Amino acid sequence: NVNFVAAFAKALAKCAAVLCAERLLPSLPSEVAVLKLSAAKKLLGLFAEHDPTVLKGARNACLDYFTAAGAGGDLAMLDELPELCKPLLGHQSKGAWRHVLPVVTSVFVSLSEIRAARVGLSEIQAWTESRFSRSRILVEMLVSAREKARGGELASVFGDQLVECLGGAVTAFGPERVLQVADLHILDKPLTSLTYEHDSRSWLLLVLQTSCRYTFLSYFAAKFLPMATALKARVAEAEKAGQGIVGKKYLTLLEQVWSLLPGFFDEALDLSTALMAEGGKMAKQLVSVLNNEPELRDYVWAAFSKACDGIREPPSELAKAVQESNRSCLQTLSGRILPEMFNAYCKGHAEGQEQDASRVGYKKSLALGAVQSYVRISDGQLVGGLFKKLVARLLKAVSDQSEGDEKSLALPLAELSSALVPHLLPEFLELALKVFSPMLSGAAAASEEDNAVANSLQKAAYRAVLGMLKHPTVQEPGAGADTSRILGLWTTLQESRQTCCPAALKARLACTDTMLKLTEKQMIPRASEPGVKQEYLKILQAILPEIMFHIRDQSTAVREAARECLQVAATTALNQELQTEIVTLISAGLAGLTRHSKASAVDALSRVLYEHSSKLSDDLQDRLITVVLMLLQDTDAQVWRSVLKFSKVVVYVVPKLRLTKLLPHLLKMFDSRHVATAKMLMRSIVERLVKVLPTDVLAEAFPDKHSPLLHYVQKLMVKNARPQSTRAVKKEEEKGDGKEGKDVEMEDDDARPKESFEKFQNNDDDDDDDRPAAKPVAKEAQEAGRKRGRAAEPATCGVMAHDAVQSLLDAWEAESDLSDGEGGGGGGGSRKRALKAGKRKRDGNEGTSTWIHEDQDVPLDFMSADAAHSVLTVRPNAAKRRRGVQVGTAGATSRAEALRRSGLRFSEDGRLVVDEEAEENEARKEDKKAGFNLGSGGKAGADANKPKALSRLADIRKKRLQAKAKARSEKRGTHIIKGLDNYKPGKKADGDASRSQTLEPFAYVRLNPKVAKEKFKDKATASFAKVIKGAKKGVVKGMKAKTRDTKLRKAKEVRDRRRKGASKQKKSNAR
């Protein structure tokens, strides 16, 4: 039993993993180590099997076990695993490599975790060498497997797992030890060779690129920097010789070598030693690459980012051990490296003018991230001095006297300056405000040719202001910073509102959001002081119109930023008892002259009502809802739909008693001409009304024209409230939803935690007309609703829960649906319901306790002896009537025909009627019988030999059935030829010919998917015999092959003639 084996492996791994816990290792006896090793052997032995379920279970079990060993630091057990894994990499286990390789990877990962967290810096070399000596043969086998693997195996079988496994070995033992086993020969092998990747092992560069971590940077300087220099020389030689393709290949190898640099900088163990060696030779080379080699610049940016991030937040114990030495090294070099970084960024900006925008944006973000990471660990005074130099160059570049190259540096200088602002000392913030405040409104004053640069400068200025607002000293006023100047930025932001360009909207709204949060933080301690609330109201009056204007902006990022600002402003106002004021300010947009302003105001009110309904008084809610619902009569589709969304919030938020008063206003949504554009949104509103309001109240107020929708929703809700066992069909039972045997209750929204406003509005689209009306919730939620005083739905009694009763209710609903459709209105809906009812009838899902089997043509005679046999306990399948089966003694083929021949029939109301005409006709036939006059009747003798009409019909029916059986047998197991008979050419025509009443003059082969397997090859080939007729005539070659055969045949004939002539000549000479 493979499932049992998989479960056993999982249980064994869990038990062994518990024994690997760090707290238990010191107290465990020595016998336990032997047991754990025995468990590992048992699990690894399962990989000798071939069943996929067993292999998958063994893989998951080993991963759990070995990962737990690494987390618990069980080094004794991990040291034995490489030896145990060696047999799994043999050729006999190749079929299981995709499961084996992740297990070997987990061993390497566990060793690397122990190395990073539990080994001291002074012991790292000896510890790693000891572990590698145990795993060297295993690494050699992995390299050999990579070199011997075929392309298809690497692409789709175990290639990814093998790369991850080799990467785990690089991380655990370092690249220097892995390269001892598989050294690179990039410069030794000819690049033009077809096996260059295999011979040079250049594939190992991609493995090293993603796996190098907490290793020695000096090894990169000794091993890879000379290799990069040699590759660069070969690139120059190839370009000089005009070998562009060879030069491109060498350039790709050069980039791959430099791509290893970020990995060596990630938690480097000897960063200070490597950078300072030989008078800072490596640091100078990195700076040179930044300034002079654009194609390699990104790797240097990434390397410095990783080094600085590891210093600021060390992720491992090894990184903590070298944190101070690395910080001291980079701080020493910051005075030389940071200015070079600034120059390199400006050069990169100039070079990216004609490049792809997405690529330029990625390079900018990478460079600015590296600059910010370096600035965070540098001396504050040094950074402040560099900032002064940057803004001095910036002001000179934006002045009217600047020209040419100096003016083009304005944007990169502004971006660098804004990136430094969040990391400046508090005394430099005043200078930043003076420099960037004028740029907030500079776009409007710019000339037409400089408009693009001015817009970019404005965006950078907003980012600088945002950096100031997020500065630690501003966010924490207790640190001693004066925030009065920062809070004065409200006036600056308000004045620059009209001049903000679309590109800077997101940054401006981010500033507004941060200012609102900062203002809230300042207001809370001073809320009781007079005048504070009035000042905040003035701020809201200034910014709320702008926020609401951008709620429906075309940019997604701008919309999200505006909604976040609205949430912060509303939350602060409501917490300060300003409910009426905030609602009044937002409602002012309803009086706007444009549909955009009205829809934005309604959206804002919807969000406020949904998220803060508990803080709004009932009177305020009623006045707000009444005013907004008046816009349901608006003729604009955008405004009407936004009000419809507001109505959905209303029916979910307002209690039942108050909702009854608002019902006439809500139902005016059906009077709009845009009803067809929001069907699902209106249906969700009706569903909620059905659940919370009484049926009679809702039916009285509901429009008669749309009453079918109300009836449909009500019946669907009642049906969903039944026990699940009576509603579940076979397909749903197969899926299994984990709630079998439980009752599905009606949804109780108040019992569940309120979802976000965005998620609440996600179901407004009309993409799926078959969305379920109600969602099942747990019984605990309904119990909570009962405790709050809500009416509980009566439980389904045992009789009503019976399958027969539930099936009867389903049939009654289907019948009532059909009668509603026939009664008038909704013809299309009645047709759909009839089709669904017919489908349910055909599927036979209704289960009843008894079933009366009744003939379709003849009513059941309860007085007959067969009546008892017609009462069945299981509904029978609809059996097809057998043709030609005699019923009764009159030769009829059905019960209805037998009754007719006997002179009986049934009326429409089911009564039995004796047919008098049948008796008269029978009497006449008896009178006209021939007596002693032979041959009376004239044509009787001639017609006696003719077949009867029924016999002719029987023959036609028989031939038709035979033709159908033949067609079915031809279709079974072969491809189907279509159109050969319809488009068969005439005697004097070639190719396909059109016929009357045909669509296209082409014959085709309809392929049968069942014949696509290998075992049906003969049948599939034979099905083309009707089309490919050349094969029957022996045509097996084309024109070229025929010409070649003819030439060869003639040449052979010439050779034969020559040989015969030569032999005759020899015989004559011999004579």
JSON list of N, CA and C in Angstrom, two decimals, residues 985-1035:
[
{"chain": "A", "resi": 985, "resn": "PRO", "atom": "N", "xyz": [-15.43, 14.39, -57.37]},
{"chain": "A", "resi": 985, "resn": "PRO", "atom": "CA", "xyz": [-15.43, 15.00, -58.70]},
{"chain": "A", "resi": 985, "resn": "PRO", "atom": "C", "xyz": [-16.14, 14.11, -59.72]},
{"chain": "A", "resi": 986, "resn": "GLY", "atom": "N", "xyz": [-16.58, 14.73, -60.81]},
{"chain": "A", "resi": 986, "resn": "GLY", "atom": "CA", "xyz": [-17.21, 13.98, -61.88]},
{"chain": "A", "resi": 986, "resn": "GLY", "atom": "C", "xyz": [-16.21, 13.20, -62.70]},
{"chain": "A", "resi": 987, "resn": "LYS", "atom": "N", "xyz": [-16.71, 12.59, -63.78]},
{"chain": "A", "resi": 987, "resn": "LYS", "atom": "CA", "xyz": [-15.84, 11.75, -64.61]},
{"chain": "A", "resi": 987, "resn": "LYS", "atom": "C", "xyz": [-14.79, 12.58, -65.32]},
{"chain": "A", "resi": 988, "resn": "LYS", "atom": "N", "xyz": [-15.14, 13.82, -65.68]},
{"chain": "A", "resi": 988, "resn": "LYS", "atom": "CA", "xyz": [-14.21, 14.67, -66.44]},
{"chain": "A", "resi": 988, "resn": "LYS", "atom": "C", "xyz": [-13.59, 15.75, -65.57]},
{"chain": "A", "resi": 989, "resn": "ALA", "atom": "N", "xyz": [-13.76, 15.67, -64.28]},
{"chain": "A", "resi": 989, "resn": "ALA", "atom": "CA", "xyz": [-13.24, 16.72, -63.39]},
{"chain": "A", "resi": 989, "resn": "ALA", "atom": "C", "xyz": [-12.18, 16.15, -62.48]},
{"chain": "A", "resi": 990, "resn": "ASP", "atom": "N", "xyz": [-11.32, 17.02, -61.97]},
{"chain": "A", "resi": 990, "resn": "ASP", "atom": "CA", "xyz": [-10.27, 16.65, -61.02]},
{"chain": "A", "resi": 990, "resn": "ASP", "atom": "C", "xyz": [-10.43, 17.50, -59.76]},
{"chain": "A", "resi": 991, "resn": "GLY", "atom": "N", "xyz": [-10.06, 16.91, -58.63]},
{"chain": "A", "resi": 991, "resn": "GLY", "atom": "CA", "xyz": [-10.10, 17.66, -57.38]},
{"chain": "A", "resi": 991, "resn": "GLY", "atom": "C", "xyz": [-11.50, 17.71, -56.79]},
{"chain": "A", "resi": 992, "resn": "ASP", "atom": "N", "xyz": [-11.69, 18.58, -55.77]},
{"chain": "A", "resi": 992, "resn": "ASP", "atom": "CA", "xyz": [-12.97, 18.71, -55.11]},
{"chain": "A", "resi": 992, "resn": "ASP", "atom": "C", "xyz": [-13.93, 19.51, -55.97]},
{"chain": "A", "resi": 993, "resn": "ALA", "atom": "N", "xyz": [-15.18, 19.19, -55.90]},
{"chain": "A", "resi": 993, "resn": "ALA", "atom": "CA", "xyz": [-16.22, 19.90, -56.64]},
{"chain": "A", "resi": 993, "resn": "ALA", "atom": "C", "xyz": [-17.35, 20.22, -55.69]},
{"chain": "A", "resi": 994, "resn": "SER", "atom": "N", "xyz": [-17.90, 21.42, -55.81]},
{"chain": "A", "resi": 994, "resn": "SER", "atom": "CA", "xyz": [-18.99, 21.82, -54.92]},
{"chain": "A", "resi": 994, "resn": "SER", "atom": "C", "xyz": [-20.29, 21.18, -55.35]},
{"chain": "A", "resi": 995, "resn": "ARG", "atom": "N", "xyz": [-21.15, 20.93, -54.41]},
{"chain": "A", "resi": 995, "resn": "ARG", "atom": "CA", "xyz": [-22.47, 20.38, -54.66]},
{"chain": "A", "resi": 995, "resn": "ARG", "atom": "C", "xyz": [-23.52, 21.34, -54.10]},
{"chain": "A", "resi": 996, "resn": "SER", "atom": "N", "xyz": [-24.71, 21.14, -54.48]},
{"chain": "A", "resi": 996, "resn": "SER", "atom": "CA", "xyz": [-25.78, 21.99, -53.97]},
{"chain": "A", "resi": 996, "resn": "SER", "atom": "C", "xyz": [-25.99, 21.74, -52.49]},
{"chain": "A", "resi": 997, "resn": "GLN", "atom": "N", "xyz": [-26.40, 22.79, -51.79]},
{"chain": "A", "resi": 997, "resn": "GLN", "atom": "CA", "xyz": [-26.69, 22.73, -50.36]},
{"chain": "A", "resi": 997, "resn": "GLN", "atom": "C", "xyz": [-25.48, 22.28, -49.54]},
{"chain": "A", "resi": 998, "resn": "THR", "atom": "N", "xyz": [-24.30, 22.74, -49.92]},
{"chain": "A", "resi": 998, "resn": "THR", "atom": "CA", "xyz": [-23.09, 22.46, -49.14]},
{"chain": "A", "resi": 998, "resn": "THR", "atom": "C", "xyz": [-22.45, 23.79, -48.76]},
{"chain": "A", "resi": 999, "resn": "LEU", "atom": "N", "xyz": [-21.71, 23.79, -47.68]},
{"chain": "A", "resi": 999, "resn": "LEU", "atom": "CA", "xyz": [-21.12, 25.02, -47.19]},
{"chain": "A", "resi": 999, "resn": "LEU", "atom": "C", "xyz": [-19.81, 25.34, -47.89]},
{"chain": "A", "resi": 1000, "resn": "GLU", "atom": "N", "xyz": [-18.86, 24.40, -47.92]},
{"chain": "A", "resi": 1000, "resn": "GLU", "atom": "CA", "xyz": [-17.55, 24.64, -48.51]},
{"chain": "A", "resi": 1000, "resn": "GLU", "atom": "C", "xyz": [-17.17, 23.44, -49.37]},
{"chain": "A", "resi": 1001, "resn": "PRO", "atom": "N", "xyz": [-16.57, 23.70, -50.52]},
{"chain": "A", "resi": 1001, "resn": "PRO", "atom": "CA", "xyz": [-16.21, 22.58, -51.42]},
{"chain": "A", "resi": 1001, "resn": "PRO", "atom": "C", "xyz": [-14.93, 21.90, -51.02]},
{"chain": "A", "resi": 1002, "resn": "PHE", "atom": "N", "xyz": [-14.87, 21.37, -49.81]},
{"chain": "A", "resi": 1002, "resn": "PHE", "atom": "CA", "xyz": [-13.66, 20.70, -49.34]},
{"chain": "A", "resi": 1002, "resn": "PHE", "atom": "C", "xyz": [-14.04, 19.46, -48.54]},
{"chain": "A", "resi": 1003, "resn": "ALA", "atom": "N", "xyz": [-13.27, 18.41, -48.72]},
{"chain": "A", "resi": 1003, "resn": "ALA", "atom": "CA", "xyz": [-13.37, 17.25, -47.86]},
{"chain": "A", "resi": 1003, "resn": "ALA", "atom": "C", "xyz": [-12.31, 17.33, -46.79]},
{"chain": "A", "resi": 1004, "resn": "TYR", "atom": "N", "xyz": [-12.54, 16.71, -45.65]},
{"chain": "A", "resi": 1004, "resn": "TYR", "atom": "CA", "xyz": [-11.59, 16.80, -44.55]},
{"chain": "A", "resi": 1004, "resn": "TYR", "atom": "C", "xyz": [-11.67, 15.53, -43.71]},
{"chain": "A", "resi": 1005, "resn": "VAL", "atom": "N", "xyz": [-10.67, 15.39, -42.83]},
{"chain": "A", "resi": 1005, "resn": "VAL", "atom": "CA", "xyz": [-10.59, 14.25, -41.92]},
{"chain": "A", "resi": 1005, "resn": "VAL", "atom": "C", "xyz": [-10.82, 14.76, -40.51]},
{"chain": "A", "resi": 1006, "resn": "ARG", "atom": "N", "xyz": [-11.86, 14.28, -39.86]},
{"chain": "A", "resi": 1006, "resn": "ARG", "atom": "CA", "xyz": [-12.11, 14.66, -38.47]},
{"chain": "A", "resi": 1006, "resn": "ARG", "atom": "C", "xyz": [-11.39, 13.68, -37.56]},
{"chain": "A", "resi": 1007, "resn": "LEU", "atom": "N", "xyz": [-10.39, 14.19, -36.85]},
{"chain": "A", "resi": 1007, "resn": "LEU", "atom": "CA", "xyz": [-9.54, 13.32, -36.04]},
{"chain": "A", "resi": 1007, "resn": "LEU", "atom": "C", "xyz": [-10.28, 12.89, -34.78]},
{"chain": "A", "resi": 1008, "resn": "ASN", "atom": "N", "xyz": [-10.07, 11.66, -34.40]},
{"chain": "A", "resi": 1008, "resn": "ASN", "atom": "CA", "xyz": [-10.64, 11.09, -33.19]},
{"chain": "A", "resi": 1008, "resn": "ASN", "atom": "C", "xyz": [-9.57, 11.06, -32.10]},
{"chain": "A", "resi": 1009, "resn": "PRO", "atom": "N", "xyz": [-9.72, 11.82, -31.03]},
{"chain": "A", "resi": 1009, "resn": "PRO", "atom": "CA", "xyz": [-8.67, 11.85, -29.99]},
{"chain": "A", "resi": 1009, "resn": "PRO", "atom": "C", "xyz": [-8.41, 10.49, -29.36]},
{"chain": "A", "resi": 1010, "resn": "LYS", "atom": "N", "xyz": [-9.37, 9.62, -29.37]},
{"chain": "A", "resi": 1010, "resn": "LYS", "atom": "CA", "xyz": [-9.18, 8.31, -28.73]},
{"chain": "A", "resi": 1010, "resn": "LYS", "atom": "C", "xyz": [-8.20, 7.44, -29.49]},
{"chain": "A", "resi": 1011, "resn": "VAL", "atom": "N", "xyz": [-7.94, 7.77, -30.76]},
{"chain": "A", "resi": 1011, "resn": "VAL", "atom": "CA", "xyz": [-7.05, 6.95, -31.58]},
{"chain": "A", "resi": 1011, "resn": "VAL", "atom": "C", "xyz": [-5.64, 7.53, -31.59]},
{"chain": "A", "resi": 1012, "resn": "ALA", "atom": "N", "xyz": [-5.39, 8.57, -30.77]},
{"chain": "A", "resi": 1012, "resn": "ALA", "atom": "CA", "xyz": [-4.08, 9.23, -30.81]},
{"chain": "A", "resi": 1012, "resn": "ALA", "atom": "C", "xyz": [-3.00, 8.44, -30.09]},
{"chain": "A", "resi": 1013, "resn": "LYS", "atom": "N", "xyz": [-3.35, 7.40, -29.36]},
{"chain": "A", "resi": 1013, "resn": "LYS", "atom": "CA", "xyz": [-2.35, 6.64, -28.62]},
{"chain": "A", "resi": 1013, "resn": "LYS", "atom": "C", "xyz": [-1.58, 5.71, -29.56]},
{"chain": "A", "resi": 1014, "resn": "GLU", "atom": "N", "xyz": [-0.43, 5.26, -29.06]},
{"chain": "A", "resi": 1014, "resn": "GLU", "atom": "CA", "xyz": [0.46, 4.43, -29.87]},
{"chain": "A", "resi": 1014, "resn": "GLU", "atom": "C", "xyz": [-0.17, 3.08, -30.23]},
{"chain": "A", "resi": 1015, "resn": "LYS", "atom": "N", "xyz": [-0.98, 2.54, -29.33]},
{"chain": "A", "resi": 1015, "resn": "LYS", "atom": "CA", "xyz": [-1.51, 1.21, -29.58]},
{"chain": "A", "resi": 1015, "resn": "LYS", "atom": "C", "xyz": [-2.57, 1.19, -30.69]},
{"chain": "A", "resi": 1016, "resn": "PHE", "atom": "N", "xyz": [-3.11, 2.36, -31.08]},
{"chain": "A", "resi": 1016, "resn": "PHE", "atom": "CA", "xyz": [-4.08, 2.42, -32.17]},
{"chain": "A", "resi": 1016, "resn": "PHE", "atom": "C", "xyz": [-3.43, 2.89, -33.47]},
{"chain": "A", "resi": 1017, "resn": "LYS", "atom": "N", "xyz": [-2.12, 2.70, -33.58]},
{"chain": "A", "resi": 1017, "resn": "LYS", "atom": "CA", "xyz": [-1.41, 3.20, -34.76]},
{"chain": "A", "resi": 1017, "resn": "LYS", "atom": "C", "xyz": [-1.95, 2.56, -36.04]},
{"chain": "A", "resi": 1018, "resn": "ASP", "atom": "N", "xyz": [-2.18, 1.26, -36.03]},
{"chain": "A", "resi": 1018, "resn": "ASP", "atom": "CA", "xyz": [-2.64, 0.57, -37.24]},
{"chain": "A", "resi": 1018, "resn": "ASP", "atom": "C", "xyz": [-4.03, 1.07, -37.65]},
{"chain": "A", "resi": 1019, "resn": "LYS", "atom": "N", "xyz": [-4.93, 1.24, -36.68]},
{"chain": "A", "resi": 1019, "resn": "LYS", "atom": "CA", "xyz": [-6.26, 1.73, -37.01]},
{"chain": "A", "resi": 1019, "resn": "LYS", "atom": "C", "xyz": [-6.21, 3.15, -37.57]},
{"chain": "A", "resi": 1020, "resn": "ALA", "atom": "N", "xyz": [-5.39, 3.99, -36.93]},
{"chain": "A", "resi": 1020, "resn": "ALA", "atom": "CA", "xyz": [-5.29, 5.37, -37.40]},
{"chain": "A", "resi": 1020, "resn": "ALA", "atom": "C", "xyz": [-4.72, 5.44, -38.81]},
{"chain": "A", "resi": 1021, "resn": "THR", "atom": "N", "xyz": [-3.73, 4.59, -39.11]},
{"chain": "A", "resi": 1021, "resn": "THR", "atom": "CA", "xyz": [-3.15, 4.58, -40.45]},
{"chain": "A", "resi": 1021, "resn": "THR", "atom": "C", "xyz": [-4.15, 4.05, -41.47]},
{"chain": "A", "resi": 1022, "resn": "ALA", "atom": "N", "xyz": [-4.89, 3.03, -41.08]},
{"chain": "A", "resi": 1022, "resn": "ALA", "atom": "CA", "xyz": [-5.85, 2.44, -42.01]},
{"chain": "A", "resi": 1022, "resn": "ALA", "atom": "C", "xyz": [-6.99, 3.38, -42.34]},
{"chain": "A", "resi": 1023, "resn": "SER", "atom": "N", "xyz": [-7.31, 4.32, -41.42]},
{"chain": "A", "resi": 1023, "resn": "SER", "atom": "CA", "xyz": [-8.43, 5.22, -41.69]},
{"chain": "A", "resi": 1023, "resn": "SER", "atom": "C", "xyz": [-8.15, 6.20, -42.81]},
{"chain": "A", "resi": 1024, "resn": "PHE", "atom": "N", "xyz": [-6.87, 6.40, -43.16]},
{"chain": "A", "resi": 1024, "resn": "PHE", "atom": "CA", "xyz": [-6.52, 7.30, -44.26]},
{"chain": "A", "resi": 1024, "resn": "PHE", "atom": "C", "xyz": [-6.47, 6.57, -45.60]},
{"chain": "A", "resi": 1025, "resn": "ALA", "atom": "N", "xyz": [-6.79, 5.28, -45.61]},
{"chain": "A", "resi": 1025, "resn": "ALA", "atom": "CA", "xyz": [-6.68, 4.51, -46.86]},
{"chain": "A", "resi": 1025, "resn": "ALA", "atom": "C", "xyz": [-7.65, 5.02, -47.92]},
{"chain": "A", "resi": 1026, "resn": "LYS", "atom": "N", "xyz": [-8.81, 5.60, -47.47]},
{"chain": "A", "resi": 1026, "resn": "LYS", "atom": "CA", "xyz": [-9.76, 6.11, -48.45]},
{"chain": "A", "resi": 1026, "resn": "LYS", "atom": "C", "xyz": [-9.27, 7.37, -49.14]},
{"chain": "A", "resi": 1027, "resn": "VAL", "atom": "N", "xyz": [-8.38, 8.10, -48.47]},
{"chain": "A", "resi": 1027, "resn": "VAL", "atom": "CA", "xyz": [-7.93, 9.38, -49.02]},
{"chain": "A", "resi": 1027, "resn": "VAL", "atom": "C", "xyz": [-6.61, 9.21, -49.75]},
{"chain": "A", "resi": 1028, "resn": "ILE", "atom": "N", "xyz": [-5.66, 8.55, -49.10]},
{"chain": "A", "resi": 1028, "resn": "ILE", "atom": "CA", "xyz": [-4.32, 8.39, -49.69]},
{"chain": "A", "resi": 1028, "resn": "ILE", "atom": "C", "xyz": [-4.34, 7.16, -50.58]},
{"chain": "A", "resi": 1029, "resn": "LYS", "atom": "N", "xyz": [-4.72, 7.35, -51.83]},
{"chain": "A", "resi": 1029, "resn": "LYS", "atom": "CA", "xyz": [-4.86, 6.23, -52.74]},
{"chain": "A", "resi": 1029, "resn": "LYS", "atom": "C", "xyz": [-3.57, 5.94, -53.50]},
{"chain": "A", "resi": 1030, "resn": "GLY", "atom": "N", "xyz": [-2.64, 6.87, -53.43]},
{"chain": "A", "resi": 1030, "resn": "GLY", "atom": "CA", "xyz": [-1.36, 6.64, -54.11]},
{"chain": "A", "resi": 1030, "resn": "GLY", "atom": "C", "xyz": [-0.60, 5.50, -53.49]},
{"chain": "A", "resi": 1031, "resn": "ALA", "atom": "N", "xyz": [-0.79, 5.30, -52.17]},
{"chain": "A", "resi": 1031, "resn": "ALA", "atom": "CA", "xyz": [-0.06, 4.23, -51.50]},
{"chain": "A", "resi": 1031, "resn": "ALA", "atom": "C", "xyz": [-0.49, 2.86, -52.02]},
{"chain": "A", "resi": 1032, "resn": "LYS", "atom": "N", "xyz": [-1.76, 2.74, -52.43]},
{"chain": "A", "resi": 1032, "resn": "LYS", "atom": "CA", "xyz": [-2.21, 1.46, -52.96]},
{"chain": "A", "resi": 1032, "resn": "LYS", "atom": "C", "xyz": [-1.54, 1.14, -54.30]},
{"chain": "A", "resi": 1033, "resn": "LYS", "atom": "N", "xyz": [-1.18, 2.18, -55.02]},
{"chain": "A", "resi": 1033, "resn": "LYS", "atom": "CA", "xyz": [-0.56, 1.97, -56.33]},
{"chain": "A", "resi": 1033, "resn": "LYS", "atom": "C", "xyz": [0.95, 1.85, -56.24]},
{"chain": "A", "resi": 1034, "resn": "GLY", "atom": "N", "xyz": [1.49, 1.88, -55.07]},
{"chain": "A", "resi": 1034, "resn": "GLY", "atom": "CA", "xyz": [2.93, 1.71, -54.91]},
{"chain": "A", "resi": 1034, "resn": "GLY", "atom": "C", "xyz": [3.73, 3.00, -54.95]},
{"chain": "A", "resi": 1035, "resn": "VAL", "atom": "N", "xyz": [3.08, 4.15, -54.85]},
{"chain": "A", "resi": 1035, "resn": "VAL", "atom": "CA", "xyz": [3.79, 5.42, -54.88]},
{"chain": "A", "resi": 1035, "resn": "VAL", "atom": "C", "xyz": [4.33, 5.68, -53.48]}
]
